[in-house]
């Protein structure tokens, strides 16, 4: 039933839930603008920690590593995940469709520690030198499943007769796909890319297993600094990371809601 | 009374020949040894209950399904190996299948662009097509911004754009409300005769087939039951199933007492009254038990069949009387308008006779 109004109690529960979810993050953002060096004492508003962040070589480097890993791994995951989704969403019979779907989606529910460890073992066995490329490959592996799910859902929602209509009107299978299916799936592919991007950006576990010297990602850097004590600089870095992830999620959700124009 | 004709005109070259086509989906038989010939310029209708294989037959002609057995010929050439994009055939899907991310003009131009027509020519053809379906001014609207009837027109224009030899229409009017459907039927017929394109249309509405088709094929469970001009099939079909599919019908049993030419004298089992029934196939030998079909409009007031009124409905121009005979058979009769007095109340005794030429023998 739609149209039910929120009662007072519902609102209170909602407020507590949201506070629980977002309170800590708000606090973190607030303290990133704290003029005081002491993390627990409010010393007035200041952007000095953002300036300090810019001057902090290791944090800056880690940010660049994270961005590069996220961009490249998301691109890879989008390519592979989209191709997988296209195959799995084909109309008619595809041999082993269920098995492949299950195999593709398994990494979504496997514990990250296990995924990280197994990738580490694989890279060692293959004699890969650990570095930015191994992290990138590892992230692409993990996030492909997420892209495939998002894109497959969209492809299954596209009317089956559309591609047939294109064929009927003289399009080859490839042209029909490129002019009809792909444009209709594009918002989901974009959303899948952004999802993979954010998953890579905030991953700590898999990156820790597969990174090598010189490929420390931002979450890894933040985590290791925090063990020596929280500094406002880290708050600033975390706030920026949050902002980036939040923006990506927002764009992704807007993109996946986009439809053909109405009215 | 038109004689039974299997083809509208023998002089026409069959554009399409379907020869013994069988199509299975797993163990289900969607088409069962279907053979049909469709002449150039014909308006051909496929009718039959839901799931009888109408869409499958269209999809086979369009190239989306390959027959398991049999051949499909276009202009005498086997087109089995041709993919949909290389057949001079277009289909209008039941769902219309308009591209939601393209404007109406882009939808209609899609097939023209694939054919590599120059821009100026595409623009000229678009003007023609939008005029043909009376949608001028809606070129830039997206499908989501159009009404059901307008979408139907865009789909029709798109399917006609490449000037196909054969246009396939899968329940093109099924999604429209009754009023709009009747108006659109007339337009569709007008467009077809103006362009001279061969139309093969699927419908589950026998009235629509009657209104539009030069010839009708009645399908049931993947088989073609009968083919012929709708007015001939309506009044002289071979089987009871087709008679019942094409409209209300009274089926009375009796015994043939005499034959002459294509006619038989039948003594009705219940009343013992004599009825003259057409029997073009010679189905009823003298002395054999037969079934006689009479449409409700073929029953007139008389004394061959006695019954009592169960329900009588005033339809305006005439009245539908549903009556029960002493033997328990139900009769449906379409009688002249009852006038201001209204239709007879339930329980009124009525008598019917069979109008001359209105009865025929069915198997
Ligand atoms: N792609 C398919 N896979 C399996 N069965 C199908 C498929 N298409 C049609 N059928 C079956 O074939 C029969 C005929 O279907 P269809 O041609 O769509 O009937 P109609 O259009 O007359 O309603 C139905 O029993 C239907 O379930
Ligand atoms: Mg159908």
XYZ file of C-alpha atoms and ligand atoms in Angstrom:
654
model
C 0.000 0.000 0.000
C 1.303 3.404 -0.891
C 0.448 6.697 0.651
C 0.875 5.640 4.295
C 2.089 8.634 6.289
C 4.974 8.498 8.707
C 3.731 8.657 12.281
C 5.660 10.294 15.118
C 7.144 7.009 16.288
C 8.215 6.052 12.776
C 9.954 9.399 12.420
C 11.774 8.944 15.707
C 12.990 5.473 14.707
C 14.083 6.810 11.334
C 15.984 9.656 12.999
C 17.789 7.299 15.394
C 18.663 4.955 12.525
C 19.985 7.738 10.323
C 21.924 9.268 13.208
C 23.485 5.891 13.892
C 24.470 5.534 10.241
C 25.601 9.036 9.444
C 26.477 10.558 12.854
C 30.041 9.212 12.917
C 30.666 10.439 9.381
C 29.305 13.888 10.165
C 31.553 14.034 13.211
C 34.529 13.110 11.051
C 33.779 15.825 8.514
C 33.244 18.306 11.334
C 36.603 17.501 12.931
C 38.379 17.783 9.597
C 37.573 21.504 9.856
C 38.779 21.709 13.433
C 41.480 24.337 14.038
C 42.799 22.457 17.031
C 45.365 19.696 16.692
C 43.608 17.761 19.439
C 41.081 15.537 17.809
C 38.616 15.692 20.694
C 38.688 19.424 21.346
C 36.892 21.919 19.080
C 39.236 24.843 18.421
C 37.218 26.776 15.837
C 36.750 26.440 12.075
C 39.774 26.051 9.852
C 40.806 24.506 6.557
C 44.426 24.132 7.695
C 44.274 20.322 7.622
C 43.276 20.345 3.998
C 46.305 22.519 3.303
C 48.456 20.169 5.363
C 47.039 17.279 3.416
C 48.218 18.823 0.159
C 51.686 19.099 1.608
C 51.663 15.510 2.886
C 53.616 13.589 0.257
C 52.681 9.996 1.300
C 48.958 10.803 1.547
C 49.002 12.579 -1.789
C 50.747 9.665 -3.429
C 48.347 7.173 -1.896
C 45.418 9.223 -3.236
C 46.856 9.138 -6.736
C 47.439 5.386 -6.496
C 43.852 4.873 -5.337
C 42.438 6.992 -8.149
C 44.474 5.213 -10.791
C 43.604 1.788 -9.452
C 39.935 2.712 -9.205
C 39.727 4.142 -12.726
C 41.556 1.323 -14.463
C 40.010 -1.524 -12.480
C 36.527 -0.046 -12.955
C 37.113 0.209 -16.693
C 38.252 -3.423 -16.830
C 35.382 -4.607 -14.659
C 32.880 -2.675 -16.779
C 34.165 -4.258 -19.965
C 34.224 -7.827 -18.648
C 31.088 -7.465 -16.512
C 29.078 -5.999 -19.406
C 30.160 -8.765 -21.767
C 29.224 -11.373 -19.166
C 25.856 -9.705 -18.597
C 25.141 -9.644 -22.336
C 25.818 -13.365 -22.618
C 23.815 -14.242 -19.532
C 20.855 -12.083 -20.571
C 20.609 -13.533 -24.107
C 17.083 -14.656 -24.919
C 16.628 -18.354 -25.515
C 18.716 -21.144 -24.197
C 22.298 -20.627 -23.111
C 24.012 -23.805 -22.014
C 25.064 -23.580 -18.376
C 23.466 -20.181 -17.828
C 22.574 -20.898 -14.208
C 25.980 -22.292 -13.358
C 27.804 -19.385 -14.956
C 25.559 -16.856 -13.267
C 26.234 -18.470 -9.886
C 29.977 -18.619 -10.548
C 30.036 -14.998 -11.664
C 28.148 -13.763 -8.640
C 29.954 -15.827 -6.012
C 32.708 -13.225 -5.403
C 29.989 -10.843 -4.175
C 29.323 -13.014 -1.146
C 32.737 -14.576 -0.564
C 34.567 -13.101 2.465
C 36.997 -10.448 1.236
C 39.809 -11.957 3.265
C 39.474 -15.172 1.296
C 39.279 -13.375 -2.041
C 42.348 -11.330 -1.122
C 44.303 -14.335 0.088
C 43.486 -16.457 -2.963
C 44.454 -13.635 -5.324
C 47.696 -13.192 -3.417
C 48.442 -16.899 -3.807
C 47.631 -16.696 -7.511
C 49.932 -13.726 -8.111
C 52.738 -15.411 -6.181
C 52.247 -18.655 -8.084
C 52.311 -16.783 -11.415
C 55.429 -14.937 -10.321
C 53.774 -11.498 -10.679
C 55.627 -8.756 -8.880
C 53.132 -7.147 -6.531
C 52.429 -3.515 -7.260
C 49.795 -1.228 -8.685
C 48.886 -3.731 -11.422
C 48.174 -6.579 -9.067
C 45.874 -4.360 -6.970
C 44.152 -3.198 -10.136
C 43.620 -6.749 -11.390
C 42.410 -7.862 -7.979
C 39.880 -5.019 -7.815
C 38.700 -5.707 -11.348
C 38.153 -9.340 -10.396
C 36.093 -8.461 -7.350
C 33.994 -5.709 -8.930
C 33.185 -7.452 -12.234
C 30.385 -9.353 -10.527
C 28.756 -6.111 -9.350
C 28.863 -4.599 -12.828
C 27.440 -7.806 -14.314
C 24.501 -7.802 -11.888
C 23.588 -4.178 -12.548
C 23.884 -4.490 -16.337
C 22.136 -7.856 -16.537
C 19.157 -6.523 -14.597
C 18.834 -3.697 -17.094
C 19.258 -5.931 -20.135
C 16.545 -8.264 -18.886
C 14.284 -5.223 -18.534
C 14.730 -4.243 -22.196
C 11.898 -5.552 -24.327
C 12.988 -8.618 -26.259
C 11.278 -7.548 -29.474
C 13.315 -4.327 -29.778
C 16.401 -6.030 -31.135
C 14.188 -8.190 -33.363
C 12.517 -5.029 -34.693
C 15.915 -3.564 -35.526
C 16.891 -6.751 -37.355
C 13.594 -6.704 -39.209
C 14.327 -3.143 -40.348
C 17.607 -4.154 -41.935
C 20.141 -4.053 -39.108
C 22.769 -6.771 -38.779
C 22.978 -8.363 -35.316
C 25.929 -6.102 -34.463
C 24.187 -2.938 -35.681
C 21.014 -3.870 -33.821
C 23.029 -4.278 -30.648
C 24.975 -1.049 -31.077
C 22.011 1.147 -32.037
C 19.297 -0.271 -29.799
C 20.470 -2.454 -26.928
C 23.647 -0.608 -26.046
C 22.104 2.886 -25.808
C 19.313 1.482 -23.665
C 21.778 -0.305 -21.392
C 24.192 2.646 -21.241
C 22.851 4.147 -17.984
C 23.259 0.793 -16.252
C 26.737 0.351 -17.682
C 27.638 3.809 -16.372
C 26.155 2.961 -12.995
C 28.132 -0.298 -12.969
C 31.319 1.613 -13.706
C 30.742 4.036 -10.850
C 29.871 1.204 -8.503
C 33.103 -0.597 -9.400
C 34.979 2.689 -9.017
C 33.696 3.320 -5.493
C 34.162 -0.304 -4.422
C 37.783 -0.101 -5.516
C 38.294 3.310 -3.951
C 37.284 2.213 -0.473
C 38.619 -1.331 -0.442
C 41.152 -2.050 2.268
C 41.249 -5.834 2.626
C 41.873 -7.020 -0.925
C 44.318 -4.163 -1.550
C 46.305 -5.044 1.569
C 46.784 -8.595 0.303
C 47.719 -7.700 -3.240
C 49.598 -4.396 -2.959
C 53.360 -4.180 -3.069
C 55.898 -1.455 -2.381
C 54.884 1.824 -3.986
C 51.257 0.808 -4.448
C 49.829 1.766 -1.069
C 46.242 2.916 -1.574
C 44.569 5.712 0.333
C 42.525 3.432 2.634
C 45.704 1.477 3.400
C 47.596 4.694 4.199
C 44.761 6.000 6.372
C 44.513 2.706 8.222
C 48.222 2.522 8.932
C 48.408 6.165 10.063
C 45.479 5.744 12.392
C 47.295 2.988 14.223
C 49.830 5.656 15.235
C 47.016 7.964 16.356
C 44.267 9.870 14.574
C 45.378 13.187 13.140
C 43.073 15.880 11.766
C 44.903 15.469 8.471
C 43.533 11.933 8.225
C 40.081 13.301 8.970
C 40.481 15.659 6.035
C 41.665 12.867 3.737
C 38.771 10.654 4.814
C 36.290 13.469 4.267
C 37.562 13.938 0.733
C 37.335 10.207 0.072
C 33.791 10.185 1.420
C 32.878 13.123 -0.769
C 34.227 11.385 -3.849
C 32.462 8.092 -3.112
C 29.238 9.901 -2.243
C 29.329 11.852 -5.487
C 29.952 8.676 -7.504
C 27.067 6.850 -5.814
C 24.772 9.811 -6.419
C 25.687 10.013 -10.105
C 25.258 6.232 -10.429
C 21.799 6.249 -8.918
C 20.737 9.215 -11.037
C 22.097 7.511 -14.146
C 20.319 4.233 -13.486
C 17.042 6.077 -12.959
C 17.347 7.986 -16.221
C 14.710 7.038 -18.742
C 13.688 8.179 -22.138
C 12.275 11.677 -21.686
C 8.628 11.917 -20.727
C 6.244 14.805 -21.383
C -24.305 -17.057 -52.023
C -20.573 -17.189 -52.849
C -19.242 -20.637 -53.537
C -16.372 -21.914 -51.441
C -13.115 -20.650 -52.886
C -9.753 -21.722 -51.672
C -7.977 -18.833 -53.336
C -9.276 -15.351 -53.891
C -8.256 -15.498 -57.512
C -6.275 -18.099 -59.368
C -4.893 -15.408 -61.645
C -2.865 -13.970 -58.780
C 0.697 -15.183 -58.453
C 1.164 -16.599 -54.985
C 3.630 -14.231 -53.314
C 4.058 -16.472 -50.317
C 3.912 -20.241 -50.300
C 4.123 -22.058 -47.001
C 4.598 -25.768 -47.599
C 4.172 -28.271 -44.815
C 5.781 -26.106 -42.143
C 6.161 -27.685 -38.722
C 7.713 -25.921 -35.739
C 8.327 -27.417 -32.311
C 9.387 -25.714 -29.100
C 10.760 -28.581 -27.080
C 7.963 -31.093 -27.133
C 5.245 -28.498 -27.836
C 4.017 -28.378 -31.414
C 3.500 -24.706 -32.318
C 2.941 -25.279 -36.060
C 1.739 -28.629 -37.353
C 2.165 -29.197 -41.083
C 0.904 -25.764 -42.130
C 0.436 -25.131 -45.845
C -0.877 -21.818 -47.187
C -0.582 -19.743 -50.318
C -0.988 -15.994 -50.163
C -1.426 -13.940 -53.306
C 0.268 -10.644 -54.081
C -1.824 -7.720 -52.882
C -3.984 -9.860 -50.675
C -5.171 -8.895 -47.202
C -4.832 -12.220 -45.432
C -5.904 -12.845 -41.845
C -4.801 -15.551 -39.459
C -7.377 -16.177 -36.770
C -7.567 -18.694 -33.987
C -7.592 -18.987 -30.224
C -4.659 -17.771 -28.151
C -1.632 -20.070 -28.343
C -2.645 -21.691 -31.651
C 0.581 -20.634 -33.381
C -0.372 -17.382 -35.141
C 2.613 -15.384 -33.893
C 4.949 -18.300 -34.540
C 3.819 -18.410 -38.166
C 4.466 -14.667 -38.565
C 7.870 -14.953 -36.880
C 8.726 -17.777 -39.267
C 7.867 -15.576 -42.261
C 9.847 -12.673 -40.782
C 12.873 -14.909 -40.284
C 12.991 -15.089 -36.487
C 12.086 -18.769 -36.321
C 13.374 -21.546 -38.549
C 10.833 -24.224 -39.481
C 11.762 -27.723 -38.302
C 10.133 -29.156 -41.406
C 8.707 -27.720 -44.613
C 9.565 -24.712 -46.737
C 8.655 -21.037 -46.960
C 8.808 -19.555 -50.437
C 8.669 -15.912 -51.418
C 8.104 -15.334 -55.124
C 8.881 -19.007 -55.580
C 12.263 -18.765 -53.851
C 13.025 -20.655 -50.634
C 13.901 -18.014 -48.033
C 14.815 -20.420 -45.231
C 18.449 -19.277 -45.105
C 17.763 -15.523 -45.258
C 18.189 -13.637 -41.974
C 15.405 -11.142 -41.073
C 17.423 -8.142 -42.283
C 17.650 -9.564 -45.794
C 13.981 -10.390 -46.351
C 11.720 -7.957 -48.214
C 9.314 -8.533 -45.359
C 8.536 -6.315 -42.377
C 6.654 -7.057 -39.217
C 4.634 -4.887 -36.879
C 4.962 -6.422 -33.440
C 2.056 -6.951 -31.080
C 3.872 -4.753 -28.526
C 4.815 -2.289 -31.338
C 8.468 -2.603 -30.150
C 9.137 1.103 -30.729
C 12.653 2.177 -29.787
C 12.084 4.177 -26.586
C 15.270 6.219 -26.976
C 14.370 7.512 -30.423
C 11.805 10.073 -31.548
C 8.914 8.972 -33.757
C 10.785 10.254 -36.828
C 13.976 8.405 -35.837
C 11.952 5.236 -35.323
C 10.372 5.460 -38.756
C 13.672 6.440 -40.372
C 15.563 3.554 -38.763
C 14.962 1.106 -41.599
C 15.633 3.781 -44.229
C 18.952 4.697 -42.633
C 19.932 1.000 -42.597
C 19.186 0.869 -46.320
C 21.659 3.703 -46.789
C 19.203 6.143 -48.331
C 20.463 9.721 -48.724
C 19.267 12.214 -46.111
C 17.091 14.203 -48.473
C 15.295 11.083 -49.622
C 14.776 9.920 -46.046
C 13.260 13.299 -45.190
C 10.919 13.101 -48.185
C 9.834 9.565 -47.310
C 9.266 10.556 -43.680
C 6.892 13.304 -44.803
C 4.999 10.812 -46.959
C 4.810 8.210 -44.200
C 3.715 10.604 -41.473
C 1.035 11.907 -43.825
C -0.039 8.361 -44.656
C -0.660 7.501 -41.008
C -1.917 11.025 -40.248
C 0.695 11.845 -37.621
C 2.099 15.099 -39.024
C 3.420 17.232 -36.212
C 4.333 14.321 -33.961
C 7.706 13.600 -35.573
C 9.770 14.769 -32.615
C 7.786 13.061 -29.881
C 9.264 10.084 -28.077
C 7.178 6.903 -27.783
C 6.559 7.638 -24.087
C 4.968 10.948 -25.131
C 2.467 9.341 -27.521
C -0.939 7.769 -26.889
C -1.586 4.105 -27.659
C -3.223 4.939 -30.975
C -0.379 7.239 -31.993
C 2.206 4.598 -31.113
C 0.312 2.123 -33.235
C 0.567 4.536 -36.172
C 4.296 5.090 -35.677
C 4.787 1.316 -35.637
C 2.774 0.982 -38.843
C 4.714 3.763 -40.566
C 8.001 2.222 -39.461
C 7.013 -1.199 -40.778
C 5.910 0.301 -44.122
C 8.942 2.563 -44.526
C 11.057 0.076 -46.457
C 8.171 -0.662 -48.814
C 8.134 -4.391 -48.030
C 6.676 -6.949 -50.424
C 4.945 -8.479 -47.451
C 3.801 -6.777 -44.255
C 3.140 -8.931 -41.225
C 0.933 -7.501 -38.484
C 0.627 -9.263 -35.124
C -2.643 -8.179 -33.511
C -1.986 -4.578 -34.576
C -5.236 -3.279 -33.103
C -5.331 -5.487 -30.026
C -4.177 -2.778 -27.635
C -6.699 -0.167 -28.791
C -10.113 0.420 -27.258
C -13.184 -0.629 -29.236
C -14.050 2.741 -30.822
C -10.515 3.482 -31.924
C -10.119 -0.059 -33.177
C -13.079 0.205 -35.509
C -11.917 3.546 -36.906
C -8.396 2.176 -37.343
C -9.647 -0.942 -39.133
C -11.110 1.206 -41.876
C -7.889 3.198 -42.165
C -5.745 0.091 -42.243
C -7.819 -1.341 -45.052
C -7.545 1.989 -46.904
C -3.772 2.086 -46.549
C -3.467 -1.510 -47.692
C -5.505 -1.036 -50.833
C -3.792 2.260 -51.653
C -0.285 0.791 -51.348
C -1.197 -2.597 -52.782
C 1.113 -4.232 -50.235
C 0.352 -7.806 -49.224
C -0.784 -7.862 -45.600
C -0.810 -10.905 -43.356
C -2.536 -9.953 -40.135
C -3.012 -11.940 -36.971
C -6.099 -11.341 -34.906
C -8.044 -13.271 -32.334
C -11.111 -11.147 -33.099
C -13.130 -12.877 -35.816
C -15.127 -9.682 -36.431
C -11.934 -7.875 -37.327
C -11.010 -10.636 -39.764
C -14.489 -10.440 -41.309
C -14.156 -6.686 -41.724
C -10.679 -6.616 -43.227
C -9.641 -9.842 -44.860
C -9.820 -10.972 -48.462
C -9.199 -14.441 -47.099
C -8.983 -15.931 -43.660
C -7.150 -18.973 -42.335
C -8.550 -20.439 -39.129
C -5.848 -22.058 -36.988
C -6.228 -24.333 -34.017
C -3.436 -26.030 -32.078
C -0.904 -25.354 -34.821
C -3.066 -26.695 -37.650
C -4.888 -24.839 -40.407
C -8.530 -25.849 -40.105
C -9.906 -23.980 -43.109
C -9.014 -21.203 -45.532
C -11.318 -19.015 -47.536
C -12.991 -15.628 -47.976
C -14.515 -14.672 -44.627
C -18.077 -14.266 -45.886
C -17.942 -17.724 -47.482
C -16.449 -19.342 -44.400
C -18.968 -17.606 -42.179
C -21.875 -19.132 -44.114
C -20.438 -22.351 -45.553
C -17.560 -23.882 -43.609
C -16.683 -27.521 -43.477
C -16.278 -28.008 -39.745
C -18.268 -27.221 -36.657
C -15.113 -25.849 -34.960
C -14.695 -23.170 -37.639
C -18.408 -22.339 -37.580
C -18.199 -21.812 -33.830
C -14.973 -19.833 -34.019
C -16.327 -17.385 -36.594
C -19.379 -16.375 -34.561
C -22.508 -17.544 -32.780
C -24.053 -20.567 -34.426
C -26.889 -23.066 -33.787
C -25.917 -26.649 -34.489
C -28.900 -28.999 -34.954
C -28.692 -32.739 -35.562
C -30.828 -34.628 -38.063
C -30.979 -37.273 -40.785
C -30.564 -36.703 -44.516
C -33.732 -37.820 -46.289
C -33.015 -36.641 -49.828
C -30.258 -35.026 -51.853
C -30.209 -32.933 -54.988
C -27.162 -31.112 -56.352
C -25.338 -29.454 -53.542
C -28.358 -29.518 -51.249
C -29.787 -31.966 -48.788
C -33.199 -32.345 -47.148
C -32.587 -32.943 -43.458
C -35.211 -34.169 -41.011
C -34.309 -32.555 -37.677
C -34.011 -35.060 -34.851
C -36.034 -33.212 -32.279
C -38.933 -31.585 -34.103
C -39.027 -33.824 -37.145
C -39.235 -30.691 -39.297
C -37.666 -30.756 -42.747
C -34.865 -28.278 -43.395
C -33.006 -27.666 -46.622
C -29.263 -27.405 -45.979
C -26.401 -26.636 -48.325
C -23.944 -29.489 -48.617
C -21.313 -28.487 -51.175
C -18.944 -31.292 -50.138
C -21.531 -34.022 -50.227
C -20.846 -34.801 -46.576
C -24.335 -36.128 -45.915
C -25.391 -39.269 -47.778
C -29.055 -40.108 -47.783
C -29.929 -41.783 -44.494
C -26.865 -40.565 -42.604
C -26.854 -38.577 -39.366
C -25.561 -35.035 -39.878
C -25.179 -31.739 -38.062
C -26.717 -28.626 -39.544
C -25.352 -25.157 -38.761
C -27.544 -22.050 -38.755
C -26.389 -18.566 -37.741
C -28.693 -16.689 -35.330
C -29.718 -14.353 -38.186
C -30.735 -17.453 -40.205
C -33.563 -18.271 -37.796
C -36.826 -16.490 -38.553
C -40.273 -16.685 -36.921
C -41.996 -19.889 -38.089
C -43.162 -23.265 -36.876
C -40.348 -25.707 -37.671
C -38.797 -25.418 -34.201
C -40.839 -24.771 -31.052
C -39.177 -23.288 -27.984
C -39.681 -21.017 -24.988
C -37.791 -17.764 -24.458
C -35.058 -17.872 -21.817
C -33.539 -14.435 -22.324
C -34.288 -11.827 -24.935
C -32.062 -8.788 -25.349
C -32.918 -5.666 -27.285
C -29.799 -4.779 -29.283
C -31.346 -1.734 -30.978
C -31.444 -2.698 -34.641
C -32.512 -6.221 -33.715
C -33.165 -8.506 -30.747
C -31.172 -11.534 -29.647
C -33.501 -14.247 -28.396
C -32.087 -17.200 -26.517
C -34.695 -19.947 -26.332
C -34.820 -23.571 -25.175
C -36.589 -26.350 -27.049
C -38.635 -29.056 -25.330
C -35.688 -31.408 -25.914
C -33.344 -29.055 -23.997
C -31.391 -27.617 -26.976
C -30.534 -23.920 -26.825
C -31.347 -21.773 -29.856
C -29.992 -18.314 -30.540
C -31.956 -16.189 -32.951
C -31.412 -12.653 -34.163
C -34.898 -11.264 -34.818
C -36.023 -7.880 -36.177
C -36.245 -5.004 -33.708
C -39.004 -5.690 -31.205
C -40.413 -2.148 -31.331
C -41.618 -0.138 -28.381
C -43.212 -3.181 -26.755
C -39.744 -4.537 -25.989
C -38.425 -8.057 -26.434
C -40.599 -11.016 -25.384
C -40.405 -11.841 -21.664
C -38.883 -15.158 -20.469
C -41.306 -18.077 -20.741
C -43.014 -16.826 -23.921
C -43.509 -19.661 -26.437
C -41.784 -18.916 -29.766
C -41.499 -20.746 -33.054
C -38.644 -20.577 -35.546
C -38.023 -21.628 -39.109
C -34.761 -21.689 -41.055
C -34.480 -18.926 -43.641
C -33.892 -20.182 -47.189
C -30.198 -20.792 -47.826
C -29.235 -20.156 -44.197
C -28.434 -23.744 -43.167
C -25.456 -25.871 -44.122
C -24.049 -29.211 -43.114
C -20.902 -29.282 -40.960
C -18.737 -32.131 -39.842
N 9.971 -19.081 -27.964
C 9.113 -20.036 -27.559
N 9.530 -21.013 -26.722
C 8.685 -21.984 -26.325
N 7.399 -22.064 -26.678
C 6.919 -21.124 -27.500
C 7.740 -20.057 -27.973
N 6.993 -19.268 -28.782
C 5.765 -19.810 -28.784
N 5.712 -20.926 -28.034
C 4.547 -21.798 -27.855
O 4.013 -22.099 -29.112
C 2.601 -22.031 -29.112
C 2.095 -21.016 -30.112
O 2.442 -19.720 -29.653
P 2.085 -18.406 -30.450
O 2.527 -18.571 -31.852
O 2.652 -17.253 -29.699
O 0.499 -18.394 -30.360
P -0.552 -17.227 -30.697
O 0.188 -16.082 -31.277
O -1.519 -17.860 -31.638
O -1.224 -16.882 -29.403
C 2.190 -21.727 -27.685
O 1.871 -22.926 -27.060
C 3.433 -21.109 -27.090
O 3.506 -21.385 -25.714
Mg 0.438 -14.047 -30.514
